[in-house]
Amino acid sequence: MKRSPLLLGLLAAGLVARLSPQACAQATLTTLFTNGPTANRVNLVVLSEGYTASQLGQFLIDARGAVSNLLAAPVYHEYSNYFNAFAISVASTQSGSDHYTPATTLVSTYFNSTYDSYGIQRLITIPPNDRDSLYADGQGKVDALLQSLMPEYDLVILVVNDPQYGGSGGTTLISSINMSSPEIVRHESGHTFGDLADEYSDPYPGYITVEKPNATAQTSRTLIKWGAWIDPTTLVPTPQTSVYALLVGLFQGAEYQTIGWYRPKLDCKMNHLNTNFCEVCSEQLVKSTYGRIKSIDSFFPVSTNLSVISAQSVLFGVAALQPATHNLAFQWFMDEAPVIGATNSTSSLQPQLFPNGSHLLRAQVLDNTTLVRNDPSNLLSNSVTWTVNISLNKMTLVSSRALTGGRFAFSVTGTAPRGFVLQASTNLLGWNSLST
């Protein structure tokens, strides 16, 4: 089963809040859509916050909207077949969320969400935070519901039934139902799903800068992590002018710092809403997807250790996930050598073409998407290997030599079936039985 690394750590530490049977009974799981088994799909789970019991029908509408809007973003849309989506409905006593500006308004909600977190009005969080330090009041409840109803989650979205603009990205992606919420969800998914940094330079007091896939303090061209995307003629650091607006480079200003930290592109969804993810951030989101699933969904034969005692051909095959607009590449290998022309999802093994003994047949599936240029961990490559033990009744002609009078001598080694005959031909068309 797939589980969040954070949840695994909390389970090991015994910190996951345990819900009472009554609390679990209050929550219901709804399947929004599925594209395959949860064990090999990216599982989105949307939870309700600030919806009363009579508003949970509206929550399911909002949950579907949040998911469909997220997967409509270009990089997500290309891999939308890789996703499943679910909703966990749990009622709050009151609607909305806590506010502290311009006036204090407190409401009773299931996950105790609040705006104005850490002095930022639009920042919505759940405990533990600066308003409530108890994990069990917020994130603990999220983790307990996931453990109970959907432990194979990959990305969790908490939809807050409040019209004011706000959200956050962390262990749980949080968004209000403001008209900008589709963009909030997409941006925050960059944090929660892709471990991407904010690329704007607005100050965030107390923030500790750290290297991210889209943020660096490195200025040496050869050491820039997204160097594969930078043209040799692009200046590094890159001037923030219209000349370079469409190019990947090294633009100063990222991670809430005006100097000393750099981002890949002049603009990107991690910098401003209502724009697309840049090439570097898109690459990271694709790799984050493949870090959670395998492109090979199933294969046959199911057993990966086979004994072949007949010359009859054996069919092998793999079923792979397919992106929206491009195809995955297939290549078959025999004993680690590529089989010429074997580039389909199936391959037929002809046992008589190989000597008796153990052989390795491998099917490799590779995503050659142009969205990724740098994949040192080979996340976009997936393979399955069969060990094939061939044991055929084979005869081999050895020690042949010419004799006088048109005769010749030879030896035959190997195991033969009953009733075999020896024949000879001068043109491989007509065959005559030999006198021995």
Tab-separated table of C-alpha atoms in Angstrom:
chain	number	residue	atom	x	y	z
A	1	MET	CA	0.000	0.000	0.000
A	2	LYS	CA	1.110	3.535	-0.698
A	3	ARG	CA	1.218	5.855	2.264
A	4	SER	CA	2.501	9.331	2.818
A	5	PRO	CA	6.057	9.368	4.295
A	6	LEU	CA	4.796	11.812	6.911
A	7	LEU	CA	1.947	9.498	7.918
A	8	LEU	CA	4.332	6.553	8.168
A	9	GLY	CA	6.529	8.603	10.474
A	10	LEU	CA	3.549	9.602	12.602
A	11	LEU	CA	2.368	6.010	12.812
A	12	ALA	CA	5.836	4.930	13.942
A	13	ALA	CA	5.841	7.624	16.597
A	14	GLY	CA	2.328	6.754	17.739
A	15	LEU	CA	1.101	10.273	17.043
A	16	VAL	CA	-1.813	9.664	14.690
A	17	ALA	CA	-5.047	10.782	16.277
A	18	ARG	CA	-7.479	7.934	16.743
A	19	LEU	CA	-11.078	8.690	15.941
A	20	SER	CA	-13.873	7.196	17.953
A	21	PRO	CA	-16.218	4.796	16.114
A	22	GLN	CA	-18.845	7.527	16.215
A	23	ALA	CA	-16.489	10.008	14.528
A	24	CYS	CA	-15.580	7.504	11.804
A	25	ALA	CA	-19.259	6.828	11.196
A	26	GLN	CA	-19.800	10.548	10.562
A	27	ALA	CA	-17.362	10.518	7.637
A	28	THR	CA	-18.236	8.964	4.288
A	29	LEU	CA	-16.023	8.148	1.310
A	30	THR	CA	-17.275	8.896	-2.204
A	31	THR	CA	-15.502	7.800	-5.362
A	32	LEU	CA	-15.394	10.740	-7.771
A	33	PHE	CA	-13.714	8.766	-10.570
A	34	THR	CA	-11.203	5.969	-11.059
A	35	ASN	CA	-8.759	5.152	-13.827
A	36	GLY	CA	-7.364	1.993	-12.290
A	37	PRO	CA	-6.278	0.275	-9.086
A	38	THR	CA	-5.405	2.523	-6.157
A	39	ALA	CA	-2.108	0.674	-5.759
A	40	ASN	CA	-0.882	2.070	-9.083
A	41	ARG	CA	-2.625	5.404	-9.511
A	42	VAL	CA	-2.107	8.850	-8.037
A	43	ASN	CA	-4.962	9.027	-5.564
A	44	LEU	CA	-6.443	12.479	-4.915
A	45	VAL	CA	-8.522	12.777	-1.768
A	46	VAL	CA	-10.668	15.859	-1.096
A	47	LEU	CA	-11.955	16.545	2.429
A	48	SER	CA	-14.710	18.902	3.572
A	49	GLU	CA	-14.076	21.693	6.063
A	50	GLY	CA	-16.688	24.166	7.258
A	51	TYR	CA	-19.593	22.389	5.572
A	52	THR	CA	-22.591	21.639	7.774
A	53	ALA	CA	-24.483	18.374	7.348
A	54	SER	CA	-26.999	20.056	5.040
A	55	GLN	CA	-24.162	21.457	2.887
A	56	LEU	CA	-22.312	18.198	2.204
A	57	GLY	CA	-24.113	17.779	-1.106
A	58	GLN	CA	-22.590	21.088	-2.190
A	59	PHE	CA	-19.208	19.866	-0.949
A	60	LEU	CA	-19.267	16.963	-3.415
A	61	ILE	CA	-19.913	19.464	-6.205
A	62	ASP	CA	-17.035	21.621	-4.972
A	63	ALA	CA	-14.778	18.567	-4.628
A	64	ARG	CA	-15.432	17.501	-8.208
A	65	GLY	CA	-14.733	21.037	-9.344
A	66	ALA	CA	-11.445	21.207	-7.453
A	67	VAL	CA	-10.233	17.948	-8.981
A	68	SER	CA	-11.359	18.679	-12.540
A	69	ASN	CA	-9.806	22.148	-12.448
A	70	LEU	CA	-6.511	20.770	-11.145
A	71	LEU	CA	-6.324	18.097	-13.833
A	72	ALA	CA	-7.177	20.643	-16.520
A	73	ALA	CA	-3.812	22.334	-15.965
A	74	PRO	CA	-1.614	21.358	-18.968
A	75	VAL	CA	0.983	19.252	-17.164
A	76	TYR	CA	-1.654	17.452	-15.096
A	77	HIS	CA	-3.971	17.010	-18.072
A	78	GLU	CA	-1.302	15.101	-19.987
A	79	TYR	CA	-1.291	12.495	-17.205
A	80	SER	CA	-4.918	12.714	-16.075
A	81	ASN	CA	-5.363	8.975	-16.829
A	82	TYR	CA	-2.871	8.287	-14.056
A	83	PHE	CA	-5.202	9.715	-11.370
A	84	ASN	CA	-8.084	8.511	-9.217
A	85	ALA	CA	-10.159	10.902	-7.124
A	86	PHE	CA	-12.146	10.444	-3.914
A	87	ALA	CA	-14.004	12.698	-1.486
A	88	ILE	CA	-14.327	12.321	2.278
A	89	SER	CA	-17.399	14.130	3.569
A	90	VAL	CA	-17.444	15.079	7.226
A	91	ALA	CA	-19.807	17.661	8.687
A	92	SER	CA	-18.856	20.721	10.723
A	93	THR	CA	-21.109	22.302	13.295
A	94	GLN	CA	-20.873	25.683	11.583
A	95	SER	CA	-19.975	26.981	8.131
A	96	GLY	CA	-16.813	28.794	7.119
A	97	SER	CA	-13.521	29.241	8.921
A	98	ASP	CA	-11.983	31.347	11.686
A	99	HIS	CA	-10.944	34.931	10.874
A	100	TYR	CA	-8.962	37.449	12.909
A	101	THR	CA	-8.967	40.432	10.559
A	102	PRO	CA	-10.549	42.863	10.168
A	103	ALA	CA	-12.493	41.458	13.126
A	104	THR	CA	-12.348	38.195	15.048
A	105	THR	CA	-14.934	35.671	13.895
A	106	LEU	CA	-14.671	32.159	15.281
A	107	VAL	CA	-16.722	29.219	14.055
A	108	SER	CA	-16.864	25.574	15.092
A	109	THR	CA	-15.479	23.424	12.265
A	110	TYR	CA	-14.265	19.844	12.112
A	111	PHE	CA	-10.602	20.563	11.372
A	112	ASN	CA	-10.454	23.928	13.182
A	113	SER	CA	-9.153	25.828	10.132
A	114	THR	CA	-8.208	29.476	10.359
A	115	TYR	CA	-7.250	32.381	8.148
A	116	ASP	CA	-4.649	34.946	9.322
A	117	SER	CA	-2.122	32.241	10.122
A	118	TYR	CA	1.296	33.505	11.157
A	119	GLY	CA	0.244	37.087	10.515
A	120	ILE	CA	-0.769	36.514	6.865
A	121	GLN	CA	-4.465	37.161	6.251
A	122	ARG	CA	-4.836	34.855	3.222
A	123	LEU	CA	-2.909	31.958	4.763
A	124	ILE	CA	-5.352	29.214	5.824
A	125	THR	CA	-3.970	26.467	8.060
A	126	ILE	CA	-5.168	23.765	10.418
A	127	PRO	CA	-3.559	22.770	13.725
A	128	PRO	CA	-0.825	22.551	14.691
A	129	ASN	CA	-0.347	26.242	13.923
A	130	ASP	CA	0.124	29.560	15.714
A	131	ARG	CA	-3.539	29.548	16.843
A	132	ASP	CA	-3.736	25.959	18.106
A	133	SER	CA	-0.677	23.813	18.751
A	134	LEU	CA	-2.571	20.520	19.073
A	135	TYR	CA	-1.949	18.147	16.165
A	136	ALA	CA	-5.028	16.152	17.185
A	137	ASP	CA	-7.299	19.169	16.526
A	138	GLY	CA	-6.466	19.413	12.819
A	139	GLN	CA	-3.905	17.416	10.889
A	140	GLY	CA	-4.382	14.528	13.299
A	141	LYS	CA	-8.018	14.270	12.233
A	142	VAL	CA	-7.025	14.402	8.566
A	143	ASP	CA	-4.506	11.604	9.033
A	144	ALA	CA	-6.923	9.467	11.024
A	145	LEU	CA	-9.636	9.747	8.366
A	146	LEU	CA	-7.148	8.887	5.626
A	147	GLN	CA	-5.849	5.922	7.576
A	148	SER	CA	-9.391	4.677	8.068
A	149	LEU	CA	-10.939	5.384	4.656
A	150	MET	CA	-8.190	5.864	2.040
A	151	PRO	CA	-4.694	4.899	3.248
A	152	GLU	CA	-3.365	4.814	-0.333
A	153	TYR	CA	-3.678	8.569	-0.763
A	154	ASP	CA	-1.101	10.654	-2.630
A	155	LEU	CA	-2.435	14.211	-2.613
A	156	VAL	CA	-4.897	15.546	-0.047
A	157	ILE	CA	-6.982	18.683	-0.657
A	158	LEU	CA	-8.962	20.306	2.142
A	159	VAL	CA	-11.734	22.484	0.692
A	160	VAL	CA	-12.758	25.204	3.133
A	161	ASN	CA	-16.332	26.421	2.735
A	162	ASP	CA	-15.433	30.100	2.966
A	163	PRO	CA	-15.660	32.608	0.078
A	164	GLN	CA	-12.662	34.714	1.135
A	165	TYR	CA	-9.465	34.231	-0.875
A	166	GLY	CA	-6.964	31.944	0.846
A	167	GLY	CA	-5.157	28.661	1.055
A	168	SER	CA	-1.825	26.986	1.745
A	169	GLY	CA	0.335	24.105	0.631
A	170	GLY	CA	1.910	21.642	3.005
A	171	THR	CA	1.197	18.101	4.107
A	172	THR	CA	-2.409	18.933	3.230
A	173	LEU	CA	-3.291	21.310	0.399
A	174	ILE	CA	-5.852	23.828	1.657
A	175	SER	CA	-8.050	26.097	-0.448
A	176	SER	CA	-11.132	28.202	0.095
A	177	ILE	CA	-14.046	28.286	-2.375
A	178	ASN	CA	-13.150	31.770	-3.581
A	179	MET	CA	-13.535	32.363	-7.332
A	180	SER	CA	-9.733	32.052	-7.568
A	181	SER	CA	-9.727	28.658	-5.870
A	182	PRO	CA	-8.916	26.719	-9.083
A	183	GLU	CA	-5.681	28.698	-9.379
A	184	ILE	CA	-5.012	28.394	-5.652
A	185	VAL	CA	-5.293	24.601	-5.851
A	186	ARG	CA	-2.975	24.422	-8.856
A	187	HIS	CA	-0.362	26.674	-7.253
A	188	GLU	CA	-0.498	24.946	-3.889
A	189	SER	CA	-0.259	21.544	-5.563
A	190	GLY	CA	3.175	22.631	-6.703
A	191	HIS	CA	4.181	22.721	-3.033
A	192	THR	CA	2.299	19.669	-1.771
A	193	PHE	CA	2.716	17.358	-4.757
A	194	GLY	CA	5.917	18.614	-6.388
A	195	ASP	CA	7.900	20.016	-3.440
A	196	LEU	CA	8.243	23.264	-5.387
A	197	ALA	CA	9.162	26.583	-3.821
A	198	ASP	CA	7.375	29.906	-4.066
A	199	GLU	CA	9.190	31.953	-6.678
A	200	TYR	CA	8.112	35.384	-5.532
A	201	SER	CA	10.297	37.634	-3.403
A	202	ASP	CA	7.719	39.087	-0.980
A	203	PRO	CA	9.314	38.856	2.471
A	204	TYR	CA	8.335	35.993	4.788
A	205	PRO	CA	9.985	36.749	8.154
A	206	GLY	CA	11.635	33.725	9.724
A	207	TYR	CA	11.556	31.562	6.588
A	208	ILE	CA	14.619	29.353	6.231
A	209	THR	CA	15.727	29.099	2.611
A	210	VAL	CA	16.474	25.662	1.200
A	211	GLU	CA	17.379	24.318	-2.245
A	212	LYS	CA	14.297	23.233	-4.187
A	213	PRO	CA	13.723	21.861	-7.702
A	214	ASN	CA	12.855	25.410	-8.830
A	215	ALA	CA	14.918	27.557	-6.456
A	216	THR	CA	18.660	27.749	-5.984
A	217	ALA	CA	21.446	29.916	-4.662
A	218	GLN	CA	23.819	28.377	-7.222
A	219	THR	CA	25.077	30.694	-9.972
A	220	SER	CA	27.635	28.434	-11.676
A	221	ARG	CA	26.158	27.398	-15.019
A	222	THR	CA	27.521	23.844	-14.788
A	223	LEU	CA	25.993	23.330	-11.345
A	224	ILE	CA	22.504	24.763	-11.908
A	225	LYS	CA	20.089	21.858	-11.362
A	226	TRP	CA	17.889	22.859	-14.321
A	227	GLY	CA	20.875	23.485	-16.585
A	228	ALA	CA	19.492	21.099	-19.232
A	229	TRP	CA	16.793	23.697	-19.930
A	230	ILE	CA	19.146	26.698	-20.296
A	231	ASP	CA	20.376	27.513	-23.806
A	232	PRO	CA	24.143	28.069	-24.076
A	233	THR	CA	23.532	31.616	-25.334
A	234	THR	CA	21.333	32.611	-22.358
A	235	LEU	CA	23.084	34.859	-19.872
A	236	VAL	CA	23.467	33.487	-16.332
A	237	PRO	CA	22.292	35.162	-14.107
A	238	THR	CA	19.588	36.159	-16.571
A	239	PRO	CA	18.421	39.767	-17.020
A	240	GLN	CA	14.765	40.248	-16.149
A	241	THR	CA	13.818	41.772	-19.490
A	242	SER	CA	11.348	40.926	-22.232
A	243	VAL	CA	14.204	39.502	-24.317
A	244	TYR	CA	14.386	36.537	-21.940
A	245	ALA	CA	10.715	36.375	-20.957
A	246	LEU	CA	10.077	33.063	-22.766
A	247	LEU	CA	13.411	31.426	-21.954
A	248	VAL	CA	14.555	29.311	-19.048
A	249	GLY	CA	17.474	30.885	-17.265
A	250	LEU	CA	18.527	32.003	-13.803
A	251	PHE	CA	16.338	34.899	-12.680
A	252	GLN	CA	17.033	36.536	-9.334
A	253	GLY	CA	14.251	36.503	-6.744
A	254	ALA	CA	12.749	33.386	-5.156
A	255	GLU	CA	11.847	31.840	-1.800
A	256	TYR	CA	10.829	35.267	-0.429
A	257	GLN	CA	14.316	36.664	-1.121
A	258	THR	CA	15.023	39.585	-3.453
A	259	ILE	CA	18.718	38.768	-3.825
A	260	GLY	CA	20.867	35.655	-3.602
A	261	TRP	CA	18.148	33.195	-4.676
A	262	TYR	CA	17.118	32.365	-8.210
A	263	ARG	CA	14.188	30.882	-10.131
A	264	PRO	CA	14.100	29.230	-13.592
A	265	LYS	CA	11.848	31.614	-15.516
A	266	LEU	CA	10.731	35.202	-15.483
A	267	ASP	CA	7.185	34.092	-14.699
A	268	CYS	CA	5.525	30.840	-13.646
A	269	LYS	CA	2.529	29.623	-11.676
A	270	MET	CA	4.814	29.331	-8.648
A	271	ASN	CA	5.354	33.092	-9.007
A	272	HIS	CA	1.947	34.369	-10.151
A	273	LEU	CA	-1.485	32.821	-10.539
A	274	ASN	CA	-3.205	32.669	-13.930
A	275	THR	CA	-0.058	31.584	-15.759
A	276	ASN	CA	1.256	28.125	-16.587
A	277	PHE	CA	3.860	26.121	-14.748
A	278	CYS	CA	7.247	26.783	-16.341
A	279	GLU	CA	9.275	24.021	-18.011
A	280	VAL	CA	11.282	23.253	-14.859
A	281	CYS	CA	8.239	23.071	-12.578
A	282	SER	CA	6.332	20.978	-15.145
A	283	GLU	CA	9.253	18.559	-15.308
A	284	GLN	CA	9.217	18.212	-11.527
A	285	LEU	CA	5.470	17.518	-11.465
A	286	VAL	CA	5.864	14.778	-14.093
A	287	LYS	CA	8.662	13.201	-12.051
A	288	SER	CA	6.542	13.504	-8.903
A	289	THR	CA	3.814	11.576	-10.708
A	290	TYR	CA	6.162	8.785	-11.753
A	291	GLY	CA	7.629	8.740	-8.266
A	292	ARG	CA	4.245	7.471	-7.051
A	293	ILE	CA	3.256	4.980	-9.761
A	294	LYS	CA	4.767	2.640	-12.340
A	295	SER	CA	4.018	2.942	-16.030
A	296	ILE	CA	3.554	-0.851	-16.329
A	297	ASP	CA	0.108	-1.663	-15.006
A	298	SER	CA	0.240	-5.427	-15.554
A	299	PHE	CA	2.098	-8.068	-17.533
A	300	PHE	CA	1.873	-11.655	-18.718
A	301	PRO	CA	2.841	-14.355	-18.077
A	302	VAL	CA	2.211	-13.415	-14.456
A	303	SER	CA	4.979	-15.747	-13.272
A	304	THR	CA	8.394	-14.209	-13.903
A	305	ASN	CA	10.200	-17.551	-13.661
A	306	LEU	CA	9.338	-19.911	-16.532
A	307	SER	CA	10.496	-23.311	-17.758
A	308	VAL	CA	10.249	-23.890	-21.518
A	309	ILE	CA	10.543	-27.484	-22.738
A	310	SER	CA	8.811	-27.090	-26.101
A	311	ALA	CA	9.851	-25.312	-29.274
A	312	GLN	CA	6.405	-23.690	-29.432
A	313	SER	CA	6.605	-19.879	-29.286
A	314	VAL	CA	5.720	-18.151	-26.000
A	315	LEU	CA	3.933	-14.780	-25.984
A	316	PHE	CA	4.928	-12.106	-23.467
A	317	GLY	CA	3.274	-8.736	-22.964
A	318	VAL	CA	2.867	-5.653	-20.800
A	319	ALA	CA	-0.071	-3.304	-20.294
A	320	ALA	CA	1.116	0.272	-19.754
A	321	LEU	CA	-0.522	3.507	-18.708
A	322	GLN	CA	-0.881	5.990	-21.542
A	323	PRO	CA	-0.630	9.787	-21.364
A	324	ALA	CA	-3.195	11.964	-23.121
A	325	THR	CA	-1.336	13.072	-26.248
A	326	HIS	CA	1.805	10.966	-26.640
A	327	ASN	CA	2.645	7.277	-26.529
A	328	LEU	CA	5.078	5.451	-24.310
A	329	ALA	CA	7.978	3.608	-25.956
A	330	PHE	CA	8.483	-0.166	-25.685
A	331	GLN	CA	11.725	-2.100	-26.079
A	332	TRP	CA	12.386	-5.779	-25.434
A	333	PHE	CA	15.760	-7.170	-24.368
A	334	MET	CA	17.119	-10.728	-24.379
A	335	ASP	CA	20.042	-11.273	-22.047
A	336	GLU	CA	20.349	-7.446	-21.859
A	337	ALA	CA	20.759	-7.072	-25.625
A	338	PRO	CA	17.955	-5.166	-27.381
A	339	VAL	CA	15.852	-7.364	-29.643
A	340	ILE	CA	15.837	-5.707	-33.066
A	341	GLY	CA	12.360	-4.571	-34.046
A	342	ALA	CA	10.792	-5.627	-30.745
A	343	THR	CA	9.162	-2.286	-29.935
A	344	ASN	CA	5.545	-3.274	-29.288
A	345	SER	CA	3.710	-4.083	-26.087
A	346	THR	CA	4.008	-7.819	-26.841
A	347	SER	CA	6.869	-10.055	-27.911
A	348	SER	CA	6.948	-13.681	-29.063
A	349	LEU	CA	9.840	-15.808	-27.823
A	350	GLN	CA	11.070	-18.505	-30.226
A	351	PRO	CA	12.827	-20.955	-27.869
A	352	GLN	CA	14.666	-22.825	-30.623
A	353	LEU	CA	16.652	-19.690	-31.440
A	354	PHE	CA	18.435	-19.797	-28.087
A	355	PRO	CA	20.707	-22.357	-26.439
A	356	ASN	CA	19.425	-24.380	-23.539
A	357	GLY	CA	19.890	-22.723	-20.188
A	358	SER	CA	18.705	-19.676	-18.271
A	359	HIS	CA	17.909	-16.454	-20.133
A	360	LEU	CA	16.595	-13.047	-19.102
A	361	LEU	CA	13.786	-11.490	-21.130
A	362	ARG	CA	13.057	-7.886	-20.211
A	363	ALA	CA	10.353	-5.459	-21.332
A	364	GLN	CA	11.144	-1.785	-20.838
A	365	VAL	CA	8.568	0.999	-20.988
A	366	LEU	CA	9.920	4.524	-21.327
A	367	ASP	CA	8.169	7.887	-21.355
A	368	ASN	CA	10.073	10.043	-23.839
A	369	THR	CA	7.985	13.124	-23.078
A	370	THR	CA	9.473	16.461	-24.030
A	371	LEU	CA	8.334	17.720	-20.617
A	372	VAL	CA	11.346	16.047	-18.991
A	373	ARG	CA	15.008	16.582	-19.863
A	374	ASN	CA	16.624	15.596	-16.605
A	375	ASP	CA	15.743	12.254	-15.004
A	376	PRO	CA	18.847	10.940	-13.219
A	377	SER	CA	16.786	8.472	-11.152
A	378	ASN	CA	15.149	6.984	-14.283
A	379	LEU	CA	11.683	7.566	-12.855
A	380	LEU	CA	10.216	7.611	-16.365
A	381	SER	CA	11.560	4.134	-17.140
A	382	ASN	CA	9.876	0.983	-15.905
A	383	SER	CA	10.599	-2.646	-16.730
A	384	VAL	CA	9.662	-6.225	-15.918
A	385	THR	CA	12.061	-9.159	-16.268
A	386	TRP	CA	11.306	-12.844	-16.775
A	387	THR	CA	13.810	-15.607	-16.106
A	388	VAL	CA	13.265	-18.159	-18.896
A	389	ASN	CA	14.814	-21.592	-18.451
A	390	ILE	CA	14.986	-23.252	-21.888
A	391	SER	CA	15.396	-27.027	-22.017
A	392	LEU	CA	14.681	-28.379	-25.500
A	393	ASN	CA	15.502	-31.745	-27.085
A	394	LYS	CA	18.301	-30.536	-29.347
A	395	MET	CA	20.754	-32.347	-31.628
A	396	THR	CA	24.000	-30.778	-32.806
A	397	LEU	CA	26.228	-31.862	-35.711
A	398	VAL	CA	29.899	-31.973	-34.671
A	399	SER	CA	33.215	-33.306	-35.959
A	400	SER	CA	32.129	-33.451	-39.607
A	401	ARG	CA	34.827	-34.469	-42.146
A	402	ALA	CA	34.935	-35.540	-45.802
A	403	LEU	CA	35.878	-39.113	-46.728
A	404	THR	CA	36.773	-40.733	-50.042
A	405	GLY	CA	34.136	-41.922	-52.428
A	406	GLY	CA	31.739	-39.075	-51.775
A	407	ARG	CA	31.234	-40.089	-48.225
A	408	PHE	CA	31.560	-38.030	-45.049
A	409	ALA	CA	31.579	-38.693	-41.345
A	410	PHE	CA	30.163	-36.725	-38.449
A	411	SER	CA	28.964	-37.060	-34.883
A	412	VAL	CA	25.619	-35.988	-33.426
A	413	THR	CA	25.313	-34.922	-29.815
A	414	GLY	CA	22.289	-34.040	-27.739
A	415	THR	CA	18.990	-35.560	-26.747
A	416	ALA	CA	16.624	-36.645	-29.480
A	417	PRO	CA	13.038	-37.906	-29.467
A	418	ARG	CA	12.200	-41.488	-30.447
A	419	GLY	CA	12.102	-42.330	-34.161
A	420	PHE	CA	14.292	-39.484	-35.431
A	421	VAL	CA	15.867	-39.676	-38.906
A	422	LEU	CA	18.923	-38.092	-40.474
A	423	GLN	CA	18.465	-36.325	-43.796
A	424	ALA	CA	20.781	-34.383	-46.095
A	425	SER	CA	20.189	-31.752	-48.783
A	426	THR	CA	22.311	-29.976	-51.372
A	427	ASN	CA	19.861	-27.088	-51.884
A	428	LEU	CA	17.804	-27.017	-48.651
A	429	LEU	CA	14.749	-27.865	-50.748
A	430	GLY	CA	14.972	-31.579	-51.407
A	431	TRP	CA	15.990	-33.869	-48.555
A	432	ASN	CA	17.222	-37.476	-48.669
A	433	SER	CA	17.565	-39.939	-45.863
A	434	LEU	CA	21.144	-40.869	-45.060
A	435	SER	CA	22.494	-44.433	-44.928
A	436	THR	CA	24.438	-44.847	-41.757
